Tab-separated table of C-alpha atoms and ligand atoms in Angstrom:
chain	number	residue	atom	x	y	z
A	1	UNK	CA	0.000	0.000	0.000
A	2	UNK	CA	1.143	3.027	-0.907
A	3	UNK	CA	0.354	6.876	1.286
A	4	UNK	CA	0.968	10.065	-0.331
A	5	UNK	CA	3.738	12.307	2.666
A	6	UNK	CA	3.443	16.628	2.206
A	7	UNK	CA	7.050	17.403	2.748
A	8	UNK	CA	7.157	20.898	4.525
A	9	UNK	CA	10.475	22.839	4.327
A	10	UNK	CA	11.327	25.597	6.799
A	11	UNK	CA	12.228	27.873	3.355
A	12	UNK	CA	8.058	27.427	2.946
A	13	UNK	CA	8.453	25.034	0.092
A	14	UNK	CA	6.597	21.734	-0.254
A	15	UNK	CA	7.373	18.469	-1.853
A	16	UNK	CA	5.183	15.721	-2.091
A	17	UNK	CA	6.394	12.058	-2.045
A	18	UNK	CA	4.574	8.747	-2.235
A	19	UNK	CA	5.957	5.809	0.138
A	20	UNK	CA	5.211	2.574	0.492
A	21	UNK	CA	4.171	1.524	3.940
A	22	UNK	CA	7.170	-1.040	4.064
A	23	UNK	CA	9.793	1.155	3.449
A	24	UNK	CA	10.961	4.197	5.710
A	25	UNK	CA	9.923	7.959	4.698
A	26	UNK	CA	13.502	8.567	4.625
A	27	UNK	CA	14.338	5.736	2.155
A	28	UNK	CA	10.932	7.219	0.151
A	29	UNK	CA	12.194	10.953	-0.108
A	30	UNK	CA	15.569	9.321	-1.414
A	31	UNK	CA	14.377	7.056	-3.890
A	32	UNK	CA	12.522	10.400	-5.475
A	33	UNK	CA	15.036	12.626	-5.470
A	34	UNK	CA	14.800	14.778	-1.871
A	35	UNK	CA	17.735	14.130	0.390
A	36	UNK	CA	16.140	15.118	3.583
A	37	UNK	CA	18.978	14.984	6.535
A	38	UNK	CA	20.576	11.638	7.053
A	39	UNK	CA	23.483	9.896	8.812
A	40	UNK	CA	23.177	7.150	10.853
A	41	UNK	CA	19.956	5.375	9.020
A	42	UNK	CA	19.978	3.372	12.560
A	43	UNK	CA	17.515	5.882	15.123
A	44	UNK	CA	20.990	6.816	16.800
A	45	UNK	CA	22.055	9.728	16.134
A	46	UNK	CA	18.607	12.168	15.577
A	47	UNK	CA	19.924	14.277	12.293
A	48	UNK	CA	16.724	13.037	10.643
A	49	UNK	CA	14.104	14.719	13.213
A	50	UNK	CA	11.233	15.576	11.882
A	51	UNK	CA	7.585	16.697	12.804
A	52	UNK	CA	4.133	14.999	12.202
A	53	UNK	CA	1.497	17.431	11.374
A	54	UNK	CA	-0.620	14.937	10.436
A	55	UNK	CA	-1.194	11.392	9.546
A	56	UNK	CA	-0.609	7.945	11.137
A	57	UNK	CA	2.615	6.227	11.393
A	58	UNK	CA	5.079	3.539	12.604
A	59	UNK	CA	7.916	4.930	14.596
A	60	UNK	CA	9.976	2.271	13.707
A	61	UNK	CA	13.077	1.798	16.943
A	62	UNK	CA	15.727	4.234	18.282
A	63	UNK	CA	17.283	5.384	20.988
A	64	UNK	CA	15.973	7.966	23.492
A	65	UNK	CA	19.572	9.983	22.783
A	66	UNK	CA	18.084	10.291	19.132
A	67	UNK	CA	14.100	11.013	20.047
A	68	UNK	CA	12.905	12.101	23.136
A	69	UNK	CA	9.959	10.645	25.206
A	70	UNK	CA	8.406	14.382	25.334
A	71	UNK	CA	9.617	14.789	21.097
A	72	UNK	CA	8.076	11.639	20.567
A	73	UNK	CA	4.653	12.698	22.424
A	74	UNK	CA	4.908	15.998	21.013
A	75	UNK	CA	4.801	14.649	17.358
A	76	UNK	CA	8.216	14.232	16.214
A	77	UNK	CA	9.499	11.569	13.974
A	78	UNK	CA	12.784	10.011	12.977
A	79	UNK	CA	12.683	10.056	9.029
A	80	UNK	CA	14.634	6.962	8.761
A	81	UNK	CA	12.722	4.715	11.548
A	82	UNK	CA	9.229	5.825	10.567
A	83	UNK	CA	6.819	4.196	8.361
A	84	UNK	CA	3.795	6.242	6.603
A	85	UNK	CA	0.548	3.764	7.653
A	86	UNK	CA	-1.811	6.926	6.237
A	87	UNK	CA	-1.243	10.117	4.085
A	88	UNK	CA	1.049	12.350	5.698
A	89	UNK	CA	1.976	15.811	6.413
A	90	UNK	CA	5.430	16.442	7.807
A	91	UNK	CA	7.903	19.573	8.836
A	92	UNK	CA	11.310	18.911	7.907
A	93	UNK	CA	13.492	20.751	10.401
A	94	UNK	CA	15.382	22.154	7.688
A	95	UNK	CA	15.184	24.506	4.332
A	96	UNK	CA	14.558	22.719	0.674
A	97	UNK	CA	18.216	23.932	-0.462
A	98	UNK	CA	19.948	22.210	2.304
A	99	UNK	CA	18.297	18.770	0.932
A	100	UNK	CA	20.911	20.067	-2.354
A	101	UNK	CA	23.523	19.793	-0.080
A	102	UNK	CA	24.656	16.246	-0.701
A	103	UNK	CA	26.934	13.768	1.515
A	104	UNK	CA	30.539	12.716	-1.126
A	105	UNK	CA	33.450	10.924	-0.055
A	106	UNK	CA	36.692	12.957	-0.407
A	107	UNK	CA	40.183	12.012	0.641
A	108	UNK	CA	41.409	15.078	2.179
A	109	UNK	CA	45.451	15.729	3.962
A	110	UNK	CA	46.388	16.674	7.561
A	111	UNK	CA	47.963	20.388	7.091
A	112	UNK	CA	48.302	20.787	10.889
A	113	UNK	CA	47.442	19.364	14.386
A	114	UNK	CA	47.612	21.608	17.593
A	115	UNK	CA	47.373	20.927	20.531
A	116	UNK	CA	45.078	24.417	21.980
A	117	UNK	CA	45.396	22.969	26.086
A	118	UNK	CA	45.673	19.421	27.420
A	119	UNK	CA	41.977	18.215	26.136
A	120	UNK	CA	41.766	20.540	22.701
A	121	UNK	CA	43.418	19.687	19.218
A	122	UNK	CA	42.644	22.619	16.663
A	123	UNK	CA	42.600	20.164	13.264
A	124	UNK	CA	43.150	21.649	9.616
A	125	UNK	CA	42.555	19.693	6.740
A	126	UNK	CA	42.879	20.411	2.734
A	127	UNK	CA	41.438	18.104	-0.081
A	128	UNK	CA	43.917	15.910	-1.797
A	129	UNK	CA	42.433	17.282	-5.189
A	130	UNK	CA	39.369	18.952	-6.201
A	131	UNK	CA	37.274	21.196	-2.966
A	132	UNK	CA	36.408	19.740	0.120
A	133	UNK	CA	32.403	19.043	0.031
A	134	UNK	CA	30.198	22.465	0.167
A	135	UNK	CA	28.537	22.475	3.508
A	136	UNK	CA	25.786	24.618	5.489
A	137	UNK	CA	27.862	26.805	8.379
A	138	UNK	CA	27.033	23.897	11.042
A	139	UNK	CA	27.322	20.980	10.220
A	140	UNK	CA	29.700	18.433	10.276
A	141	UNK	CA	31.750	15.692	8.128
A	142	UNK	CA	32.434	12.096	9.296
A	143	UNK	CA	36.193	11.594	9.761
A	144	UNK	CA	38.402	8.339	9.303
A	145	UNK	CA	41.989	8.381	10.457
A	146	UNK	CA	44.385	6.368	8.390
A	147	UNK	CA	44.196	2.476	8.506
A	148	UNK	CA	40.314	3.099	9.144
A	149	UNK	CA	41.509	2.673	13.205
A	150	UNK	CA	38.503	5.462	14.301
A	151	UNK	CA	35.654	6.808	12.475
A	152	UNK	CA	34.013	9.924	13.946
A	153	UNK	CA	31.713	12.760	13.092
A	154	UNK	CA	33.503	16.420	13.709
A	155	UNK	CA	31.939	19.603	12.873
A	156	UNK	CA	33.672	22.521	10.905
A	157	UNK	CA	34.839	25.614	12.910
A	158	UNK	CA	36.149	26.972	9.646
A	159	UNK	CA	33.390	28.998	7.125
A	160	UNK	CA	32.201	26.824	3.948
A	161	UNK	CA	34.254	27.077	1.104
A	162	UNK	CA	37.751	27.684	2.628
A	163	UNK	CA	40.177	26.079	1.341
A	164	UNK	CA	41.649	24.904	4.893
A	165	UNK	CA	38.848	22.968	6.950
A	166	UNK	CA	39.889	23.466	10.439
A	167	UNK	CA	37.510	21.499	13.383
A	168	UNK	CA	38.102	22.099	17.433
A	169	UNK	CA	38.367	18.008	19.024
A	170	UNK	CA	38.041	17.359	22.431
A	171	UNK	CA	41.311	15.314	23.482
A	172	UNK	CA	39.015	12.428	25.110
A	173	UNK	CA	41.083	10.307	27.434
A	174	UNK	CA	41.085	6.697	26.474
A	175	UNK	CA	39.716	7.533	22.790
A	176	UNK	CA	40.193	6.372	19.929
A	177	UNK	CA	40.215	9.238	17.774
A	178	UNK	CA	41.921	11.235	20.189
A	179	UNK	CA	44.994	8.807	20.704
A	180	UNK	CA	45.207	9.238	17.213
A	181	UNK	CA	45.315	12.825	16.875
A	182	UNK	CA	47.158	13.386	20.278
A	183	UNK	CA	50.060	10.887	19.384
A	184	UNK	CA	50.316	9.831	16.084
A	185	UNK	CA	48.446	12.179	13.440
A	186	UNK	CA	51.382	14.136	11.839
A	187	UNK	CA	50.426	16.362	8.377
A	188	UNK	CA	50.188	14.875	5.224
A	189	UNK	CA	48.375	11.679	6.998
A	190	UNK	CA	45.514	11.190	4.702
A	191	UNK	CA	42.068	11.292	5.921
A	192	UNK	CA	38.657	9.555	4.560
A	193	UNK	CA	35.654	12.152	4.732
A	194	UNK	CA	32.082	11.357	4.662
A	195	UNK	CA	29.456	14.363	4.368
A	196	UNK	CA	28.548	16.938	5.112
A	197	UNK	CA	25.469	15.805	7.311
A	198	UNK	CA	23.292	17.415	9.957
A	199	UNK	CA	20.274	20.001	10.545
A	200	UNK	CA	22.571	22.117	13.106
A	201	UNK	CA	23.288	25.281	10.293
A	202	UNK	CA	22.648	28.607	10.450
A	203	UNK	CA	19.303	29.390	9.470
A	204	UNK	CA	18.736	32.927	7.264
A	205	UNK	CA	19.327	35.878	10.355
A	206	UNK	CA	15.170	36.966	10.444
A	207	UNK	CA	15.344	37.488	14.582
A	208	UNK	CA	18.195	38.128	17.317
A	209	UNK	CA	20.581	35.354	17.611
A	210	UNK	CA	21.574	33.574	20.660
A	211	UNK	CA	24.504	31.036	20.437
A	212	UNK	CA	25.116	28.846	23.356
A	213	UNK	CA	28.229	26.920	23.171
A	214	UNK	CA	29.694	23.978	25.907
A	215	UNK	CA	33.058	23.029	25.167
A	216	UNK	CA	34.089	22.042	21.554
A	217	UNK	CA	30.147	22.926	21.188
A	218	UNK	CA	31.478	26.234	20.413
A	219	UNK	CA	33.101	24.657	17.028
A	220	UNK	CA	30.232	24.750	14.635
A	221	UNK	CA	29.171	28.495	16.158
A	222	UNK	CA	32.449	29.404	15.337
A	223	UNK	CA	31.735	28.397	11.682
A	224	UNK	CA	28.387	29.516	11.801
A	225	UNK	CA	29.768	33.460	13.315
A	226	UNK	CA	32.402	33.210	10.198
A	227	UNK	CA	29.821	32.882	8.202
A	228	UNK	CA	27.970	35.861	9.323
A	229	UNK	CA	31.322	38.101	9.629
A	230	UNK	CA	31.457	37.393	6.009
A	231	UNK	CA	27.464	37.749	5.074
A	232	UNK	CA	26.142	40.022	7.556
A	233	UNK	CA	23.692	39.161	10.135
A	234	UNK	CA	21.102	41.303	8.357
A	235	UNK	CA	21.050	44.055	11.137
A	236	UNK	CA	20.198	41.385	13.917
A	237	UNK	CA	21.904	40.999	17.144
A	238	UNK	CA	24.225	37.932	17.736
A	239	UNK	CA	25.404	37.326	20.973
A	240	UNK	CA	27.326	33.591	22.525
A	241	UNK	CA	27.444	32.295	25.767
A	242	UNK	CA	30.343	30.065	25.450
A	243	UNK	CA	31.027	27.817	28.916
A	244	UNK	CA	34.000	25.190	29.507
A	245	UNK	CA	34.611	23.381	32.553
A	246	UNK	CA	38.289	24.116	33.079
A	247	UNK	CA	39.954	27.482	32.454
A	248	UNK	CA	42.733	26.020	29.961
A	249	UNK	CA	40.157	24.820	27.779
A	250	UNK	CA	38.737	28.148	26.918
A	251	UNK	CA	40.390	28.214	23.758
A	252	UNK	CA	39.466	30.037	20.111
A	253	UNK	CA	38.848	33.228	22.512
A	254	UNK	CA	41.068	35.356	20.251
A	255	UNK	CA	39.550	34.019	17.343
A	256	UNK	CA	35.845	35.391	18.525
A	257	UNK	CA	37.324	38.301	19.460
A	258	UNK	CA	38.449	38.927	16.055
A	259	UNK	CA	34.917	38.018	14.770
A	260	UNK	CA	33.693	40.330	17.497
A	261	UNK	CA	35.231	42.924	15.165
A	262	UNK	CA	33.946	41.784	11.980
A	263	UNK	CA	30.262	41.240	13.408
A	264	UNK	CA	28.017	44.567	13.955
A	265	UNK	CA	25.671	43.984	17.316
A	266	UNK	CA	27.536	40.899	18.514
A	267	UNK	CA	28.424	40.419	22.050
A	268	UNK	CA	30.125	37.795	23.974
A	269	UNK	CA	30.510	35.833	27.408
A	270	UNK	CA	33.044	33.258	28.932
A	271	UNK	CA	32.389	31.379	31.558
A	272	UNK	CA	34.786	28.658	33.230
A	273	UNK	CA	32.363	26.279	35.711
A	274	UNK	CA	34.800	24.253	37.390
A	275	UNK	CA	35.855	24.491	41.092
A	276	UNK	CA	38.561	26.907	41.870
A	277	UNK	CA	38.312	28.313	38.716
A	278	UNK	CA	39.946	32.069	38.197
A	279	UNK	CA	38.380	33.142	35.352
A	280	UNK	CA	36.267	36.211	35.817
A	281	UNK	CA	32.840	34.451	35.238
A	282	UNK	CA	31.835	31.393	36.672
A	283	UNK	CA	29.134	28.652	36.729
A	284	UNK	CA	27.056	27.377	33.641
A	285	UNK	CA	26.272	29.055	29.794
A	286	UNK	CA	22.707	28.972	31.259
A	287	UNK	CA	23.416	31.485	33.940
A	288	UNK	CA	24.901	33.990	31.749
A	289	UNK	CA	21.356	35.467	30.264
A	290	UNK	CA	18.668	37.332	30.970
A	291	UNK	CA	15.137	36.847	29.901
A	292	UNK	CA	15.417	39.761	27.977
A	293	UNK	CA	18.214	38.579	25.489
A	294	UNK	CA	15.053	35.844	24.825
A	295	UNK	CA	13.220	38.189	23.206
A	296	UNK	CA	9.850	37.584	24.530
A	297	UNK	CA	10.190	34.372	22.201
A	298	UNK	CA	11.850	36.238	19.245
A	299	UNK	CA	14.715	34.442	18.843
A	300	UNK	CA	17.110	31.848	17.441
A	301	UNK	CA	18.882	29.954	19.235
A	302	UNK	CA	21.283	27.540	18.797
A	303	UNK	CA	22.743	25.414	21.321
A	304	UNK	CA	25.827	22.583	20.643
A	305	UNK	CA	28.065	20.770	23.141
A	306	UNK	CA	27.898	17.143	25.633
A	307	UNK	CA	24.360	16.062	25.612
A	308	UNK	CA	23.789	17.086	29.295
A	309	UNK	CA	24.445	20.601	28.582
A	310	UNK	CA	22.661	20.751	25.213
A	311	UNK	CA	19.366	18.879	27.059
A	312	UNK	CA	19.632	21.412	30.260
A	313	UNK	CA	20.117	24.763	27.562
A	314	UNK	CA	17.029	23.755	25.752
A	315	UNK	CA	15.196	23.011	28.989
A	316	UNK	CA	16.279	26.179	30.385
A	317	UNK	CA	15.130	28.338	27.322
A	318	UNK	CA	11.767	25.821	26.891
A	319	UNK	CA	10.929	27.313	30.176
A	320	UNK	CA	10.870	31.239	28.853
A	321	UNK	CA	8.223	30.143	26.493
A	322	UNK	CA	10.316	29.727	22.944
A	323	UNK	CA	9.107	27.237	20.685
A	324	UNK	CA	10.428	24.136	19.489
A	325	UNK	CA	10.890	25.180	15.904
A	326	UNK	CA	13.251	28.670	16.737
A	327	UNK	CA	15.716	25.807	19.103
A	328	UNK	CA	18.207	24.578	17.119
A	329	UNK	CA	20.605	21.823	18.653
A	330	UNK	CA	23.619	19.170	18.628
A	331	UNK	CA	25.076	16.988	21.028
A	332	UNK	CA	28.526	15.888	20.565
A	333	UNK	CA	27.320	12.373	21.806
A	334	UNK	CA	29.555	9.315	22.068
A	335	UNK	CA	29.195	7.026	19.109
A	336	UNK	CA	27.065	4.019	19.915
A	337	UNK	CA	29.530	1.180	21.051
A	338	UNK	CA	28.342	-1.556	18.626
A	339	UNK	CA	28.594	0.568	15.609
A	340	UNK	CA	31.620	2.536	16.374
A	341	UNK	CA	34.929	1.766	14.831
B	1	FAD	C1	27.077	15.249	15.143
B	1	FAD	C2	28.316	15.212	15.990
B	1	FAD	C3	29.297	16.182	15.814
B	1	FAD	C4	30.438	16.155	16.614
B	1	FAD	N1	31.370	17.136	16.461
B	1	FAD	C5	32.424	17.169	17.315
B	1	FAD	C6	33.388	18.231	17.254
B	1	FAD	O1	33.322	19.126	16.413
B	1	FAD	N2	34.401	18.210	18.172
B	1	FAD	C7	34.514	17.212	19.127
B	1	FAD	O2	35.436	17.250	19.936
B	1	FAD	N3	33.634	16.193	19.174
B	1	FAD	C8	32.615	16.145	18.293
B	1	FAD	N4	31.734	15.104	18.370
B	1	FAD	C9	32.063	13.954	19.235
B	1	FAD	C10	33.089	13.090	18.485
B	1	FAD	O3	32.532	12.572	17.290
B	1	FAD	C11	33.631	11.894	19.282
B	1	FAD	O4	32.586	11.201	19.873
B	1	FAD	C12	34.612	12.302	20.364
B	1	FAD	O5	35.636	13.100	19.770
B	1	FAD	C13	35.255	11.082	21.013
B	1	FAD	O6	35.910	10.295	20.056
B	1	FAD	P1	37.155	9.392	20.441
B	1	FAD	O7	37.352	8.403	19.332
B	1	FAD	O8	38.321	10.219	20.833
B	1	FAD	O9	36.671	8.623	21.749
B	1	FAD	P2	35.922	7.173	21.794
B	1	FAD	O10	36.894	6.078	21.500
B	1	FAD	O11	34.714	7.247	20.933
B	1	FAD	O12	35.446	7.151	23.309
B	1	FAD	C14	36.303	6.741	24.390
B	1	FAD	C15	35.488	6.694	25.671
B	1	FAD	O13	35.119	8.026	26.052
B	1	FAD	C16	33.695	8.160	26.095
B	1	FAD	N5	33.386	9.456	25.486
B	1	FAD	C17	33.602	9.820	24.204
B	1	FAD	N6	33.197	11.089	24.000
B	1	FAD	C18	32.733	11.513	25.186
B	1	FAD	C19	32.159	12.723	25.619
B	1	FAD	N7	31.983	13.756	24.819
B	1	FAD	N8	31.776	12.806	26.918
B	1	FAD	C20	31.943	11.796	27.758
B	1	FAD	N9	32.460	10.601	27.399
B	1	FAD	C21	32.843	10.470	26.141
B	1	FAD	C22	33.144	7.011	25.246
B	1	FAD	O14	31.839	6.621	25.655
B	1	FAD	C23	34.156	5.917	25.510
B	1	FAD	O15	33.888	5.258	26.714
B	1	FAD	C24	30.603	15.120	17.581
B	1	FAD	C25	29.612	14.132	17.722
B	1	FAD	C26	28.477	14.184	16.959
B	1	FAD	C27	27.421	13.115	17.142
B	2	FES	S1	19.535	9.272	10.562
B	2	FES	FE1	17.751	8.837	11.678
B	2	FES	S2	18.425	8.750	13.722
B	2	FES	FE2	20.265	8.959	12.572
């Protein structure tokens, strides 16, 4: 049996797709054409979040990292779990043009690895031929060191189309991607890439701009404020609450200070929340703003870092009143253990 699924983009452009109840809406979309946002295929990850207007469905299985309890009450699907068992209307989390932007494999060359503090490595990257993969200032590219040892997504902290990717990694102890980069990565090591992928970008500037950043959170802002510096925020004002634990970690400061220069209206905070800490401001991202920078509502804001952080943000904003649809979000999670290489 086959439904008829009203795809609605946030650009206010719809596509309409038929899908056969066996297959997922995801798989549907693909097969005609419209590559909604994909990675894992496996309910894992949550890139391919979407919301049911209407219609009745199969949620297929996933993890509660990937979709919610409260999401899944509330009406939201995962694209690549979910099977259409009526028509369908549903709001992909995302504009029309980023369905253009499609995943590629490239082989790309280590230019330089830095270590920033103890638990940061600032990574830059350039294609072995051609461009690295256009991208949406945001998201992020699936990495695979040499020998295929570690495979892991990072997001870019440099603006699309440079000819240098650079991405901010979090030196995990005991990692495998990190004991690569830490010890052994030297440049010219070649590196697989698999993307771009993700609904974390930088939607068109129509409202102030709140960026929340925890940790290596604050690498796809970064991109995201280079884009700006370079495109203008359209008069709106930007403003980032960027929070680390220790103070050595507070790293790419100079860099958004630079920005700060490039940006008109933008503003930024630092805030260090572990004990004995000496930096200035202390305690969480989450105590650094007032209602008012919420805009009675009017607002986007986007929120990246560890999952506890990113859940606690949008919990702590949820409570001022803003809508789903105006909260954009990542969460560096761990990959799952029995797909992770
Ligand atoms: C969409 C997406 C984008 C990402 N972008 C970035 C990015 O730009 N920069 C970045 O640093 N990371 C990013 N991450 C996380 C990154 O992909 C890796 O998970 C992380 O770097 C650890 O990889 P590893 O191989 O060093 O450690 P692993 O070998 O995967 O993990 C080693 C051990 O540490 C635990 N662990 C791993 N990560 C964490 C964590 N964050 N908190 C607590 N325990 C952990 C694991 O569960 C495991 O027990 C992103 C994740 C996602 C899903
Ligand atoms: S692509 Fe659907 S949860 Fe990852």
């Amino acid at each position: 049996m086959s439904y008829k699924i009203a795809l609605n983009f946030e650009d206010g452009i719809t596509k309409f797709i038929d899908a056969d109840e066996s297959e997922s809406i995801a798989d549907a979309a693909y097969r005609q054409g419209i590559n909604v946002p994909l990675d894992c295929t496996n309910g894992v990850c949550g890139t391919c979040k979407a919301f049911c207007q209407s219609g009745e469905f199969d949620a297929g299985s996933y993890i509660v990292d990937a979709l919610s309890d409260a999401e899944a009450a509330a009406g939201y699907v995962l694209c690549c779990q979910a099977k259409a068992k009526s028509d369908m209307v549903i709001d992909i989390l995302t504009s029309s043009g980023a369905c253009k932007v499609k995943p590629r494999d490239t082989m790309a060359e280590i230019v330089k690895v830095e270590a920033l503090s103890a638990h940061r490595i600032r990574l830059s990257i350039k294609p072995l031929e051609g461009a690295l993969p256009m991208f949406l200032p945001g998201q992020y590219i699936n990495v695979t060191a040499p020998n295929a040892t570690a495979k892991r997504p990072y997001s870019f902290t440099s603006a699309p189309g440079a000819d240098v990717a650079t991405f901010l990694i979090r030196n995990v102890p005991g990692g495998k991607m990190s004991a690569y980069l830490a010890a052994r990565a030297q440049t010219g090591d070649r590196l697989a890439l698999n993307g771009p992928f993700g609904s974390f970008y930088l939607r068109a500037p129509r409202r102030p701009i709140l960026f929340l950043a925890g940790g290596t959170g604050v690498g796809p802002i970064l991109s995201m404020l280079e884009y700006l510096a370079a495109r203008g925020a359209d008069g709106q004002p930007v403003r980032l609450v960027y929070g680390v634990r220790d103070d050595a970690d507070l790293v790419e400061v100079e860099r958004i200070e630079a920005l700060k220069a490039r940006i008109p209206n933008f503003a930024y905070d630092t805030t260090c929340s572990g004990r004995g800490s000496r930096h200035p401001r202390t305690g969480h991202v989450t105590d650094h703003f007032s209602a008012g920078v919420l805009n009675n509502g009017n607002v986007d804001v986007y929120l990246c870092g560890p999952p506890e952080m990113v859940e606690s943000g949008r919990q702590h904003v949820a409570n001022f009143g803003l809508l789903p649809a105006n909260i954009h979000f990542e969460k560096f999670a761990p990959p799952n253990e029995a797909l992770a290489v």
